[in-house]
Amino acid sequence: MTSLRIKLWFALLFVIALVVGPALVASHAIRMVSAHFELSDASTQSLNALQRLAVLGYTVQQERFTDPSAFLEERDSYIDGVRAHVLNADRYLNNEIRLLSKTPLPPERRAAAIKEEMNQREQLQLIGTHLERALLGDGKDTQWEDYALKAISVEEREVKTTKRVATEVFEGVIWTLLGTSVFVGLLGVLGVLWAQRKMIRPLGNLWRSTQTIAEGDYTQRTPLIGTSEFRAIANSFNAMAEKIETSATAMQQANDELERAVARRTHELASTNRSLERANRLRQQFLADASHELRTPLSIMRSEAEITLRNGDASPDELRVGLNRVVRVSTLMGEIIEDMLQIARAEEPLLQTSIAPMDAAAAVQTCVEDFRRVIEADGGRITLKHPLESLTVEGDETRLKQVIRIVVDNAVCYSSDAPQVDVTVAAEEGEAVITVTDRGNGIAAEDIPHLFQRFRRGGRKGRVGEGQTLHNGQGLGLSIARSMMETMGGTISLSSRLYEGTTVSIRLPLMSNADLAHGTVS
Ligand SMILES: Nc1ncnc2c1ncn2[C@@H]1O[C@H](COP(=O)(O)OP(=O)(O)OP(=O)(O)O)[C@@H](O)[C@H]1O
Ligand SMILES: [Mg+2]
Protein backbone atom coordinates (compact mmCIF):
# COMPACT_ATOMS: atom_id res chain seq x y z
CA MET A 1 0.00 0.00 0.00
CA THR A 2 2.92 2.37 0.75
CA SER A 3 4.23 1.98 -2.76
CA LEU A 4 0.74 2.64 -4.14
CA ARG A 5 0.70 5.89 -2.17
CA ILE A 6 4.09 6.81 -3.64
CA LYS A 7 2.80 5.98 -7.12
CA LEU A 8 -0.24 8.17 -6.58
CA TRP A 9 2.00 11.04 -5.42
CA PHE A 10 4.13 10.55 -8.54
CA ALA A 11 0.99 10.55 -10.69
CA LEU A 12 -0.09 13.82 -9.05
CA LEU A 13 3.35 15.39 -9.60
CA PHE A 14 3.27 14.18 -13.19
CA VAL A 15 -0.05 15.93 -13.74
CA ILE A 16 1.27 19.12 -12.10
CA ALA A 17 4.41 18.95 -14.28
CA LEU A 18 2.20 18.50 -17.36
CA VAL A 19 0.39 21.74 -16.53
CA VAL A 20 3.15 23.85 -14.97
CA GLY A 21 6.03 22.81 -17.31
CA PRO A 22 4.52 24.10 -20.54
CA ALA A 23 3.41 27.28 -18.73
CA LEU A 24 6.98 27.94 -17.57
CA VAL A 25 8.36 27.20 -21.03
CA ALA A 26 5.80 29.56 -22.60
CA SER A 27 6.49 32.40 -20.17
CA HIS A 28 10.26 32.05 -20.68
CA ALA A 29 9.76 32.02 -24.45
CA ILE A 30 7.55 35.11 -24.32
CA ARG A 31 10.14 36.94 -22.21
CA MET A 32 12.89 35.97 -24.66
CA VAL A 33 10.90 37.06 -27.71
CA SER A 34 9.90 40.37 -26.13
CA ALA A 35 13.55 41.06 -25.09
CA HIS A 36 14.74 40.52 -28.67
CA PHE A 37 11.99 42.69 -30.12
CA GLU A 38 12.76 45.39 -27.51
CA LEU A 39 16.42 45.26 -28.51
CA SER A 40 15.42 45.51 -32.14
CA ASP A 41 13.22 48.54 -31.36
CA ALA A 42 16.04 50.17 -29.38
CA SER A 43 18.39 49.62 -32.32
CA THR A 44 15.88 51.26 -34.67
CA GLN A 45 15.50 54.22 -32.32
CA SER A 46 19.32 54.64 -32.19
CA LEU A 47 19.40 54.56 -36.00
CA ASN A 48 16.64 57.14 -36.21
CA ALA A 49 18.48 59.40 -33.73
CA LEU A 50 21.72 59.13 -35.77
CA GLN A 51 19.83 59.83 -38.98
CA ARG A 52 18.10 62.87 -37.44
CA LEU A 53 21.49 64.16 -36.27
CA ALA A 54 22.90 63.74 -39.78
CA VAL A 55 19.85 65.48 -41.30
CA LEU A 56 20.30 68.40 -38.89
CA GLY A 57 23.99 68.69 -39.86
CA TYR A 58 23.18 68.73 -43.59
CA THR A 59 20.32 71.20 -43.12
CA VAL A 60 22.42 73.65 -41.10
CA GLN A 61 25.34 73.44 -43.57
CA GLN A 62 22.90 74.05 -46.40
CA GLU A 63 21.60 77.15 -44.69
CA ARG A 64 25.14 78.50 -44.22
CA PHE A 65 25.49 78.69 -47.98
CA THR A 66 21.93 79.79 -48.82
CA ASP A 67 21.40 82.40 -46.06
CA PRO A 68 24.74 83.10 -44.28
CA SER A 69 23.38 85.98 -42.19
CA ALA A 70 20.49 83.95 -40.83
CA PHE A 71 22.89 81.09 -40.21
CA LEU A 72 25.15 83.31 -38.23
CA GLU A 73 22.23 84.54 -36.26
CA GLU A 74 20.99 81.07 -35.43
CA ARG A 75 24.38 79.32 -35.16
CA ASP A 76 24.32 79.09 -31.38
CA SER A 77 20.87 77.55 -31.36
CA TYR A 78 22.02 75.15 -34.10
CA ILE A 79 24.92 74.13 -31.95
CA ASP A 80 22.52 73.56 -29.05
CA GLY A 81 20.34 71.46 -31.35
CA VAL A 82 23.33 69.39 -32.39
CA ARG A 83 24.29 68.83 -28.77
CA ALA A 84 20.71 67.86 -27.89
CA HIS A 85 20.58 65.37 -30.80
CA VAL A 86 23.94 63.91 -29.78
CA LEU A 87 22.69 63.53 -26.24
CA ASN A 88 19.49 61.94 -27.47
CA ALA A 89 21.28 59.48 -29.73
CA ASP A 90 23.71 58.64 -26.94
CA ARG A 91 20.77 57.89 -24.62
CA TYR A 92 19.37 55.48 -27.21
CA LEU A 93 22.73 53.81 -27.70
CA ASN A 94 23.16 53.55 -23.96
CA ASN A 95 19.67 51.99 -23.70
CA GLU A 96 20.70 49.56 -26.40
CA ILE A 97 23.75 48.55 -24.35
CA ARG A 98 21.55 48.06 -21.27
CA LEU A 99 19.17 45.83 -23.22
CA LEU A 100 22.07 43.87 -24.71
CA SER A 101 23.33 43.05 -21.23
CA LYS A 102 20.00 41.43 -20.23
CA THR A 103 18.91 39.91 -23.56
CA PRO A 104 19.60 36.14 -23.65
CA LEU A 105 22.49 35.87 -26.13
CA PRO A 106 25.58 33.75 -26.46
CA PRO A 107 28.25 35.43 -24.29
CA GLU A 108 30.72 36.09 -27.18
CA ARG A 109 28.02 37.59 -29.29
CA ARG A 110 26.77 39.69 -26.42
CA ALA A 111 30.36 40.95 -25.76
CA ALA A 112 30.92 41.75 -29.46
CA ALA A 113 27.58 43.58 -29.69
CA ILE A 114 28.25 45.64 -26.56
CA LYS A 115 31.71 46.48 -27.86
CA GLU A 116 30.23 47.63 -31.16
CA GLU A 117 27.69 49.84 -29.35
CA MET A 118 30.51 51.38 -27.32
CA ASN A 119 32.27 52.18 -30.65
CA GLN A 120 29.04 53.72 -31.92
CA ARG A 121 28.93 55.99 -28.87
CA GLU A 122 32.51 57.06 -29.57
CA GLN A 123 31.60 57.65 -33.21
CA LEU A 124 28.62 59.70 -32.02
CA GLN A 125 30.89 61.91 -29.91
CA LEU A 126 33.22 62.40 -32.90
CA ILE A 127 30.22 63.32 -35.10
CA GLY A 128 29.12 65.89 -32.51
CA THR A 129 32.61 67.35 -32.02
CA HIS A 130 33.35 67.63 -35.75
CA LEU A 131 29.87 68.98 -36.58
CA GLU A 132 30.22 71.67 -33.93
CA ARG A 133 33.67 72.48 -35.26
CA ALA A 134 32.31 72.75 -38.80
CA LEU A 135 29.51 75.08 -37.67
CA LEU A 136 31.94 77.29 -35.81
CA GLY A 137 34.48 77.21 -38.68
CA ASP A 138 34.19 78.09 -42.28
CA GLY A 139 32.17 75.08 -43.13
CA LYS A 140 34.82 73.26 -45.04
CA ASP A 141 35.39 70.58 -42.44
CA THR A 142 33.23 67.64 -43.57
CA GLN A 143 34.83 65.06 -41.35
CA TRP A 144 31.62 64.69 -39.35
CA GLU A 145 29.88 63.37 -42.49
CA ASP A 146 32.24 60.40 -42.73
CA TYR A 147 31.68 59.58 -39.08
CA ALA A 148 27.95 59.98 -39.47
CA LEU A 149 27.69 57.79 -42.58
CA LYS A 150 29.80 55.12 -40.96
CA ALA A 151 27.78 55.16 -37.71
CA ILE A 152 24.49 55.08 -39.66
CA SER A 153 25.61 52.17 -41.81
CA VAL A 154 26.77 50.25 -38.69
CA GLU A 155 23.49 50.97 -36.97
CA GLU A 156 21.51 49.93 -40.08
CA ARG A 157 23.36 46.63 -40.07
CA GLU A 158 22.61 46.22 -36.37
CA VAL A 159 18.93 46.96 -36.90
CA LYS A 160 18.79 44.27 -39.61
CA THR A 161 20.66 41.82 -37.40
CA THR A 162 18.48 42.38 -34.32
CA LYS A 163 15.28 42.12 -36.40
CA ARG A 164 16.45 38.91 -38.02
CA VAL A 165 17.49 37.46 -34.66
CA ALA A 166 14.18 38.50 -33.06
CA THR A 167 12.25 36.88 -35.90
CA GLU A 168 14.38 33.74 -35.65
CA VAL A 169 13.84 33.60 -31.88
CA PHE A 170 10.11 34.12 -32.35
CA GLU A 171 9.87 31.26 -34.85
CA GLY A 172 12.07 29.07 -32.65
CA VAL A 173 9.78 29.79 -29.71
CA ILE A 174 6.69 28.95 -31.78
CA TRP A 175 8.21 25.63 -32.82
CA THR A 176 9.38 24.93 -29.30
CA LEU A 177 5.91 25.62 -27.93
CA LEU A 178 4.36 23.42 -30.59
CA GLY A 179 6.86 20.67 -29.84
CA THR A 180 6.25 21.06 -26.11
CA SER A 181 2.48 20.87 -26.62
CA VAL A 182 2.80 17.71 -28.70
CA PHE A 183 5.22 16.21 -26.18
CA VAL A 184 2.98 17.09 -23.23
CA GLY A 185 -0.06 15.77 -25.11
CA LEU A 186 1.74 12.51 -25.81
CA LEU A 187 2.84 12.27 -22.19
CA GLY A 188 -0.76 12.92 -21.08
CA VAL A 189 -2.08 10.21 -23.40
CA LEU A 190 0.59 7.79 -22.15
CA GLY A 191 -0.30 8.68 -18.55
CA VAL A 192 -4.01 8.08 -19.16
CA LEU A 193 -3.22 4.77 -20.90
CA TRP A 194 -1.01 3.73 -18.00
CA ALA A 195 -3.69 4.65 -15.43
CA GLN A 196 -6.33 2.87 -17.53
CA ARG A 197 -4.22 -0.28 -17.82
CA LYS A 198 -2.75 -0.36 -14.35
CA MET A 199 -5.50 1.05 -12.17
CA ILE A 200 -8.88 1.71 -13.80
CA ARG A 201 -9.26 -1.65 -15.59
CA PRO A 202 -8.28 -3.78 -12.53
CA LEU A 203 -10.57 -1.64 -10.38
CA GLY A 204 -13.44 -2.19 -12.84
CA ASN A 205 -12.78 -5.95 -12.88
CA LEU A 206 -12.74 -6.03 -9.10
CA TRP A 207 -16.00 -4.10 -8.91
CA ARG A 208 -17.71 -6.41 -11.43
CA SER A 209 -16.48 -9.50 -9.55
CA THR A 210 -17.82 -8.22 -6.22
CA GLN A 211 -21.17 -7.47 -7.89
CA THR A 212 -21.35 -11.00 -9.34
CA ILE A 213 -20.49 -12.57 -5.98
CA ALA A 214 -23.06 -10.36 -4.25
CA GLU A 215 -25.64 -11.77 -6.70
CA GLY A 216 -24.75 -15.30 -5.54
CA ASP A 217 -22.39 -16.52 -8.27
CA TYR A 218 -19.40 -17.67 -6.21
CA THR A 219 -17.50 -19.08 -9.20
CA GLN A 220 -16.47 -15.56 -10.26
CA ARG A 221 -12.71 -14.75 -10.19
CA THR A 222 -10.95 -11.50 -11.04
CA PRO A 223 -7.88 -11.44 -13.37
CA LEU A 224 -4.50 -10.63 -11.81
CA ILE A 225 -3.66 -7.42 -13.69
CA GLY A 226 -2.59 -3.87 -12.89
CA THR A 227 0.01 -2.64 -10.45
CA SER A 228 1.46 -4.97 -7.83
CA GLU A 229 -1.03 -3.59 -5.28
CA PHE A 230 -4.02 -4.34 -7.50
CA ARG A 231 -2.64 -7.79 -8.24
CA ALA A 232 -2.30 -8.40 -4.49
CA ILE A 233 -5.89 -7.20 -3.90
CA ALA A 234 -7.16 -9.40 -6.78
CA ASN A 235 -5.23 -12.34 -5.33
CA SER A 236 -6.77 -11.85 -1.88
CA PHE A 237 -10.19 -11.38 -3.46
CA ASN A 238 -9.86 -14.64 -5.42
CA ALA A 239 -8.75 -16.51 -2.29
CA MET A 240 -11.76 -15.11 -0.42
CA ALA A 241 -14.11 -16.06 -3.31
CA GLU A 242 -12.59 -19.57 -3.30
CA LYS A 243 -13.34 -19.93 0.42
CA ILE A 244 -16.86 -18.60 0.02
CA GLU A 245 -17.48 -20.97 -2.89
CA THR A 246 -16.13 -23.95 -0.92
CA SER A 247 -18.28 -23.19 2.11
CA ALA A 248 -21.33 -22.42 -0.05
CA THR A 249 -20.89 -25.74 -1.85
CA ALA A 250 -20.44 -27.57 1.45
CA MET A 251 -23.50 -25.82 2.85
CA GLN A 252 -25.50 -26.67 -0.27
CA GLN A 253 -24.38 -30.31 -0.04
CA ALA A 254 -25.28 -30.42 3.65
CA ASN A 255 -28.66 -28.87 2.83
CA ASP A 256 -29.26 -31.36 0.02
CA GLU A 257 -28.21 -34.22 2.29
CA LEU A 258 -30.50 -32.91 5.04
CA GLU A 259 -33.37 -32.54 2.61
CA ARG A 260 -32.78 -36.07 1.30
CA ALA A 261 -32.61 -37.41 4.87
CA VAL A 262 -35.79 -35.54 5.82
CA ALA A 263 -37.53 -36.80 2.66
CA ARG A 264 -36.30 -40.36 3.39
CA ARG A 265 -37.40 -40.13 6.99
CA THR A 266 -40.76 -38.61 5.98
CA HIS A 267 -41.23 -41.40 3.48
CA GLU A 268 -40.33 -44.01 6.10
CA LEU A 269 -42.65 -42.38 8.63
CA ALA A 270 -45.46 -42.20 6.09
CA SER A 271 -44.92 -45.82 5.16
CA THR A 272 -44.79 -46.84 8.86
CA ASN A 273 -47.87 -44.78 9.44
CA ARG A 274 -49.65 -46.44 6.55
CA SER A 275 -48.77 -49.91 7.75
CA LEU A 276 -49.78 -48.99 11.30
CA GLU A 277 -53.07 -47.62 10.03
CA ARG A 278 -53.56 -50.72 7.91
CA ALA A 279 -52.69 -52.98 10.84
CA ASN A 280 -55.06 -51.04 13.05
CA ARG A 281 -57.82 -51.20 10.44
CA LEU A 282 -57.29 -54.91 9.95
CA ARG A 283 -57.22 -55.48 13.67
CA GLN A 284 -60.47 -53.55 14.14
CA GLN A 285 -61.96 -55.41 11.21
CA PHE A 286 -60.88 -58.72 12.62
CA LEU A 287 -62.21 -57.85 16.06
CA ALA A 288 -65.59 -57.01 14.57
CA ASP A 289 -65.53 -60.15 12.42
CA ALA A 290 -64.48 -62.37 15.30
CA SER A 291 -67.19 -60.96 17.57
CA HIS A 292 -69.66 -61.62 14.81
CA GLU A 293 -68.39 -65.17 14.42
CA LEU A 294 -68.62 -65.82 18.15
CA ARG A 295 -72.19 -64.68 18.31
CA THR A 296 -73.75 -67.50 16.18
CA PRO A 297 -72.10 -70.47 17.98
CA LEU A 298 -72.85 -68.81 21.30
CA SER A 299 -76.54 -68.50 20.47
CA ILE A 300 -76.55 -72.15 19.27
CA MET A 301 -74.93 -73.24 22.55
CA ARG A 302 -77.38 -71.23 24.60
CA SER A 303 -80.39 -72.55 22.67
CA GLU A 304 -79.07 -76.10 22.93
CA ALA A 305 -78.68 -75.79 26.71
CA GLU A 306 -82.08 -74.15 27.14
CA ILE A 307 -83.84 -76.85 25.11
CA THR A 308 -82.08 -79.59 27.04
CA LEU A 309 -83.00 -77.98 30.35
CA ARG A 310 -86.63 -77.60 29.28
CA ASN A 311 -86.86 -81.25 28.29
CA GLY A 312 -86.96 -82.86 31.75
CA ASP A 313 -87.67 -86.32 30.28
CA ALA A 314 -84.59 -86.39 28.08
CA SER A 315 -82.94 -89.80 27.88
CA PRO A 316 -79.18 -90.10 28.56
CA ASP A 317 -78.60 -90.60 24.79
CA GLU A 318 -80.52 -87.44 23.97
CA LEU A 319 -78.56 -85.59 26.62
CA ARG A 320 -75.27 -86.94 25.20
CA VAL A 321 -76.22 -85.81 21.67
CA GLY A 322 -77.09 -82.33 22.97
CA LEU A 323 -73.91 -82.06 25.02
CA ASN A 324 -71.83 -83.27 22.02
CA ARG A 325 -73.27 -80.39 20.02
CA VAL A 326 -72.35 -77.99 22.77
CA VAL A 327 -68.80 -79.43 22.79
CA ARG A 328 -68.53 -79.15 18.98
CA VAL A 329 -69.76 -75.61 18.93
CA SER A 330 -67.53 -74.62 21.88
CA THR A 331 -64.57 -76.21 20.02
CA LEU A 332 -65.42 -73.97 17.07
CA MET A 333 -65.51 -70.98 19.41
CA GLY A 334 -62.12 -72.06 20.80
CA GLU A 335 -60.73 -72.01 17.25
CA ILE A 336 -62.13 -68.54 16.65
CA ILE A 337 -60.61 -67.32 19.92
CA GLU A 338 -57.26 -68.91 18.93
CA ASP A 339 -57.46 -66.96 15.65
CA MET A 340 -58.06 -63.79 17.61
CA LEU A 341 -55.02 -64.41 19.81
CA GLN A 342 -52.77 -65.12 16.83
CA ILE A 343 -53.91 -62.02 15.06
CA ALA A 344 -53.57 -59.88 18.19
CA ARG A 345 -49.89 -60.97 18.36
CA ALA A 346 -49.20 -60.59 14.66
CA GLU A 347 -47.57 -57.42 13.21
CA GLU A 348 -49.85 -57.54 10.20
CA PRO A 349 -53.12 -59.15 11.18
CA LEU A 350 -54.35 -61.42 8.40
CA LEU A 351 -56.82 -64.21 8.60
CA GLN A 352 -54.91 -67.45 8.35
CA THR A 353 -56.40 -70.15 6.19
CA SER A 354 -55.03 -73.63 5.72
CA ILE A 355 -56.28 -75.11 2.46
CA ALA A 356 -56.48 -78.88 2.51
CA PRO A 357 -58.67 -81.65 1.10
CA MET A 358 -61.86 -81.75 3.13
CA ASP A 359 -65.30 -83.25 2.99
CA ALA A 360 -67.79 -80.51 2.08
CA ALA A 361 -70.77 -82.87 2.51
CA ALA A 362 -69.76 -83.64 6.11
CA ALA A 363 -69.27 -79.95 6.90
CA VAL A 364 -72.76 -79.13 5.54
CA GLN A 365 -74.22 -82.04 7.50
CA THR A 366 -72.63 -80.84 10.76
CA CYS A 367 -73.86 -77.25 10.35
CA VAL A 368 -77.41 -78.38 9.53
CA GLU A 369 -77.37 -80.53 12.65
CA ASP A 370 -76.09 -77.67 14.77
CA PHE A 371 -79.02 -75.47 13.70
CA ARG A 372 -81.69 -78.16 13.60
CA ARG A 373 -82.68 -78.13 17.29
CA VAL A 374 -82.60 -74.34 17.47
CA ILE A 375 -84.79 -73.92 14.36
CA GLU A 376 -87.19 -76.68 15.30
CA ALA A 377 -87.58 -75.25 18.80
CA ASP A 378 -88.64 -72.11 17.00
CA GLY A 379 -91.34 -73.98 15.09
CA GLY A 380 -89.34 -74.03 11.88
CA ARG A 381 -87.46 -76.68 10.03
CA ILE A 382 -84.14 -77.18 8.29
CA THR A 383 -83.77 -79.91 5.71
CA LEU A 384 -80.63 -81.28 4.03
CA LYS A 385 -81.87 -82.44 0.66
CA HIS A 386 -80.14 -85.26 -1.26
CA PRO A 387 -77.33 -85.74 1.28
CA LEU A 388 -74.07 -87.09 -0.17
CA GLU A 389 -71.76 -89.51 1.54
CA SER A 390 -68.79 -87.30 0.84
CA LEU A 391 -67.65 -84.57 -1.52
CA THR A 392 -63.94 -83.72 -1.34
CA VAL A 393 -62.98 -80.12 -1.99
CA GLU A 394 -59.91 -77.95 -1.49
CA GLY A 395 -60.72 -75.71 1.41
CA ASP A 396 -60.46 -74.81 5.05
CA GLU A 397 -63.02 -76.76 7.04
CA THR A 398 -63.40 -74.24 9.85
CA ARG A 399 -63.90 -71.36 7.41
CA LEU A 400 -66.37 -73.26 5.24
CA LYS A 401 -68.45 -74.10 8.30
CA GLN A 402 -68.34 -70.43 9.35
CA VAL A 403 -69.61 -69.40 5.91
CA ILE A 404 -72.48 -71.96 6.04
CA ARG A 405 -73.42 -70.81 9.55
CA ILE A 406 -73.48 -67.13 8.43
CA VAL A 407 -75.82 -67.99 5.57
CA VAL A 408 -78.13 -70.24 7.65
CA ASP A 409 -78.15 -67.64 10.44
CA ASN A 410 -79.38 -65.02 7.93
CA ALA A 411 -82.03 -67.47 6.63
CA VAL A 412 -83.30 -67.82 10.21
CA CYS A 413 -83.06 -64.16 11.14
CA TYR A 414 -84.77 -62.81 8.05
CA SER A 415 -87.83 -65.14 8.11
CA SER A 416 -90.84 -63.43 9.68
CA ASP A 417 -92.59 -66.76 10.21
CA ALA A 418 -91.07 -70.00 11.43
CA PRO A 419 -87.99 -70.46 9.28
CA GLN A 420 -88.18 -72.97 6.42
CA VAL A 421 -84.65 -73.71 5.31
CA ASP A 422 -83.57 -76.13 2.59
CA VAL A 423 -79.90 -76.99 2.19
CA THR A 424 -78.40 -78.88 -0.76
CA VAL A 425 -74.93 -80.02 -1.61
CA ALA A 426 -73.99 -81.27 -5.07
CA ALA A 427 -71.11 -81.56 -7.55
CA GLU A 428 -71.47 -79.38 -10.67
CA GLU A 429 -68.85 -78.92 -13.40
CA GLY A 430 -65.82 -79.48 -11.17
CA GLU A 431 -67.26 -77.54 -8.24
CA ALA A 432 -69.01 -78.41 -5.03
CA VAL A 433 -72.20 -76.27 -4.87
CA ILE A 434 -73.89 -75.73 -1.52
CA THR A 435 -77.23 -73.87 -1.58
CA VAL A 436 -79.22 -72.53 1.36
CA THR A 437 -82.82 -71.55 0.48
CA ASP A 438 -85.37 -69.97 2.76
CA ARG A 439 -88.94 -68.77 2.36
CA GLY A 440 -88.37 -65.69 4.41
CA ASN A 441 -88.67 -61.95 3.80
CA GLY A 442 -86.59 -61.86 0.66
CA ILE A 443 -84.55 -58.85 -0.41
CA ALA A 444 -85.41 -55.83 -2.58
CA ALA A 445 -83.65 -56.02 -5.97
CA GLU A 446 -81.91 -52.66 -5.49
CA ASP A 447 -80.31 -53.86 -2.20
CA ILE A 448 -78.82 -57.09 -3.57
CA PRO A 449 -75.70 -55.62 -5.31
CA HIS A 450 -74.48 -54.00 -2.03
CA LEU A 451 -75.06 -56.77 0.50
CA PHE A 452 -71.55 -58.22 0.28
CA GLN A 453 -69.99 -54.90 1.30
CA ARG A 454 -69.07 -54.39 4.93
CA PHE A 455 -71.70 -52.70 7.07
CA ARG A 456 -74.29 -52.71 4.29
CA ARG A 457 -77.73 -54.06 5.16
CA GLY A 458 -81.01 -54.59 3.32
CA GLY A 459 -83.98 -52.27 3.69
CA ARG A 460 -86.13 -54.62 5.79
CA LYS A 461 -85.59 -55.61 9.35
CA GLY A 462 -85.46 -59.23 10.54
CA ARG A 463 -88.42 -61.00 12.06
CA VAL A 464 -89.49 -60.85 15.68
CA GLY A 465 -89.90 -64.42 16.81
CA GLU A 466 -90.43 -66.27 19.99
CA GLY A 467 -87.47 -65.79 22.34
CA GLN A 468 -85.79 -63.40 19.85
CA THR A 469 -85.58 -59.72 19.55
CA LEU A 470 -85.64 -57.77 16.32
CA HIS A 471 -82.40 -58.72 14.54
CA ASN A 472 -80.24 -55.70 14.47
CA GLY A 473 -77.20 -57.00 12.62
CA GLN A 474 -74.10 -55.03 11.77
CA GLY A 475 -74.04 -55.82 8.06
CA LEU A 476 -70.88 -57.92 8.41
CA GLY A 477 -71.94 -61.54 7.85
CA LEU A 478 -72.02 -61.69 4.03
CA SER A 479 -68.81 -59.62 3.64
CA ILE A 480 -66.97 -62.00 6.01
CA ALA A 481 -68.37 -64.97 4.09
CA ARG A 482 -67.22 -63.57 0.75
CA SER A 483 -63.69 -62.80 1.99
CA MET A 484 -63.41 -66.33 3.44
CA MET A 485 -64.60 -67.87 0.18
CA GLU A 486 -62.10 -65.83 -1.77
CA THR A 487 -59.19 -66.96 0.42
CA MET A 488 -60.25 -70.55 -0.32
CA GLY A 489 -60.56 -69.89 -4.07
CA GLY A 490 -64.35 -70.23 -4.01
CA THR A 491 -67.34 -67.92 -4.53
CA ILE A 492 -70.57 -66.99 -2.84
CA SER A 493 -73.62 -65.48 -4.58
CA LEU A 494 -77.16 -64.57 -3.65
CA SER A 495 -80.50 -64.41 -5.45
CA SER A 496 -83.73 -63.30 -3.85
CA ARG A 497 -87.28 -62.16 -4.44
CA LEU A 498 -88.96 -59.83 -2.00
CA TYR A 499 -91.50 -61.61 0.26
CA GLU A 500 -90.75 -64.97 -1.42
CA GLY A 501 -87.35 -66.05 -0.18
CA THR A 502 -83.66 -66.12 -0.75
CA THR A 503 -81.13 -68.61 -2.11
CA VAL A 504 -77.44 -68.34 -1.36
CA SER A 505 -74.98 -70.46 -3.41
CA ILE A 506 -71.54 -71.36 -2.11
CA ARG A 507 -69.05 -72.84 -4.59
CA LEU A 508 -65.66 -74.45 -4.00
CA PRO A 509 -63.38 -76.25 -6.48
CA LEU A 510 -63.62 -80.02 -6.27
CA MET A 511 -60.43 -82.07 -5.85
CA SER A 512 -59.50 -83.52 -9.25
CA ASN A 513 -59.19 -87.28 -9.55
CA ALA A 514 -55.44 -86.95 -10.12
CA ASP A 515 -55.08 -84.84 -6.98
CA LEU A 516 -57.20 -87.32 -5.09
CA ALA A 517 -54.95 -90.13 -6.30
CA HIS A 518 -51.81 -88.28 -5.20
CA GLY A 519 -53.41 -86.74 -2.13
CA THR A 520 -52.12 -83.25 -3.12
CA VAL A 521 -53.64 -79.83 -3.29
CA SER A 522 -52.94 -77.42 -6.16
N1 LIG B 1 -81.67 -64.96 3.83
C1 LIG B 1 -81.87 -63.63 3.83
N2 LIG B 1 -83.17 -63.17 3.73
C2 LIG B 1 -83.42 -61.84 3.73
N3 LIG B 1 -82.51 -60.88 3.82
C3 LIG B 1 -81.21 -61.30 3.90
C4 LIG B 1 -80.85 -62.66 3.93
N4 LIG B 1 -79.49 -62.76 4.02
C5 LIG B 1 -79.04 -61.47 4.07
N5 LIG B 1 -80.05 -60.61 4.00
C6 LIG B 1 -79.97 -59.13 3.95
O1 LIG B 1 -78.63 -58.84 3.73
C7 LIG B 1 -78.15 -57.94 4.73
C8 LIG B 1 -76.67 -58.23 5.00
O2 LIG B 1 -76.55 -59.44 5.64
P1 LIG B 1 -75.31 -59.68 6.58
O3 LIG B 1 -75.37 -61.03 7.09
O4 LIG B 1 -74.13 -59.28 5.83
O5 LIG B 1 -75.52 -58.60 7.71
P2 LIG B 1 -76.61 -58.63 8.85
O6 LIG B 1 -77.24 -59.90 8.91
O7 LIG B 1 -77.46 -57.44 8.65
O8 LIG B 1 -75.73 -58.35 10.13
P3 LIG B 1 -74.74 -59.41 10.82
O9 LIG B 1 -74.75 -60.61 10.02
O10 LIG B 1 -73.45 -58.66 10.82
O11 LIG B 1 -75.29 -59.58 12.15
C9 LIG B 1 -79.03 -58.15 5.86
O12 LIG B 1 -79.14 -57.00 6.67
C10 LIG B 1 -80.35 -58.47 5.22
O13 LIG B 1 -81.06 -57.32 4.94
MG1 LIG C 1 -76.22 -61.82 9.09
XYZ file of C-alpha atoms and ligand atoms in Angstrom, residues 292 295 406-415 436 438 440-443 447 450-453 455-462 471-480 494 496 501-504, ligand 1:
78
model
C -69.662 -61.621 14.807
C -72.191 -64.680 18.306
C -73.478 -67.125 8.425
C -75.825 -67.991 5.572
C -78.125 -70.241 7.651
C -78.146 -67.644 10.436
C -79.377 -65.024 7.934
C -82.033 -67.468 6.626
C -83.305 -67.820 10.208
C -83.060 -64.160 11.141
C -84.766 -62.813 8.047
C -87.825 -65.144 8.111
C -79.218 -72.532 1.361
C -85.373 -69.971 2.763
C -88.368 -65.688 4.407
C -88.672 -61.948 3.802
C -86.587 -61.857 0.656
C -84.552 -58.851 -0.413
C -80.315 -53.859 -2.196
C -74.480 -54.002 -2.027
C -75.060 -56.773 0.497
C -71.554 -58.220 0.276
C -69.991 -54.903 1.304
C -71.703 -52.697 7.073
C -74.289 -52.714 4.289
C -77.730 -54.055 5.156
C -81.007 -54.591 3.323
C -83.981 -52.267 3.688
C -86.128 -54.616 5.788
C -85.587 -55.609 9.354
C -85.456 -59.231 10.539
C -82.398 -58.722 14.539
C -80.239 -55.698 14.469
C -77.198 -56.996 12.625
C -74.101 -55.028 11.767
C -74.037 -55.819 8.065
C -70.876 -57.920 8.409
C -71.937 -61.544 7.854
C -72.018 -61.689 4.034
C -68.814 -59.621 3.635
C -66.972 -62.005 6.015
C -77.160 -64.573 -3.652
C -83.726 -63.304 -3.852
C -87.354 -66.050 -0.180
C -83.662 -66.121 -0.747
C -81.133 -68.613 -2.110
C -77.439 -68.344 -1.360
N -81.665 -64.955 3.835
C -81.870 -63.625 3.832
N -83.167 -63.167 3.730
C -83.415 -61.841 3.729
N -82.507 -60.879 3.815
C -81.209 -61.302 3.901
C -80.847 -62.662 3.932
N -79.490 -62.755 4.016
C -79.039 -61.468 4.065
N -80.051 -60.607 4.001
C -79.969 -59.128 3.953
O -78.633 -58.844 3.727
C -78.148 -57.938 4.725
C -76.670 -58.232 4.998
O -76.555 -59.436 5.644
P -75.307 -59.685 6.578
O -75.371 -61.026 7.087
O -74.130 -59.279 5.835
O -75.517 -58.601 7.709
P -76.605 -58.627 8.853
O -77.244 -59.895 8.913
O -77.459 -57.441 8.653
O -75.735 -58.355 10.131
P -74.740 -59.408 10.822
O -74.753 -60.614 10.021
O -73.449 -58.664 10.817
O -75.294 -59.580 12.153
C -79.030 -58.148 5.859
O -79.144 -56.997 6.668
C -80.351 -58.467 5.220
O -81.061 -57.320 4.938
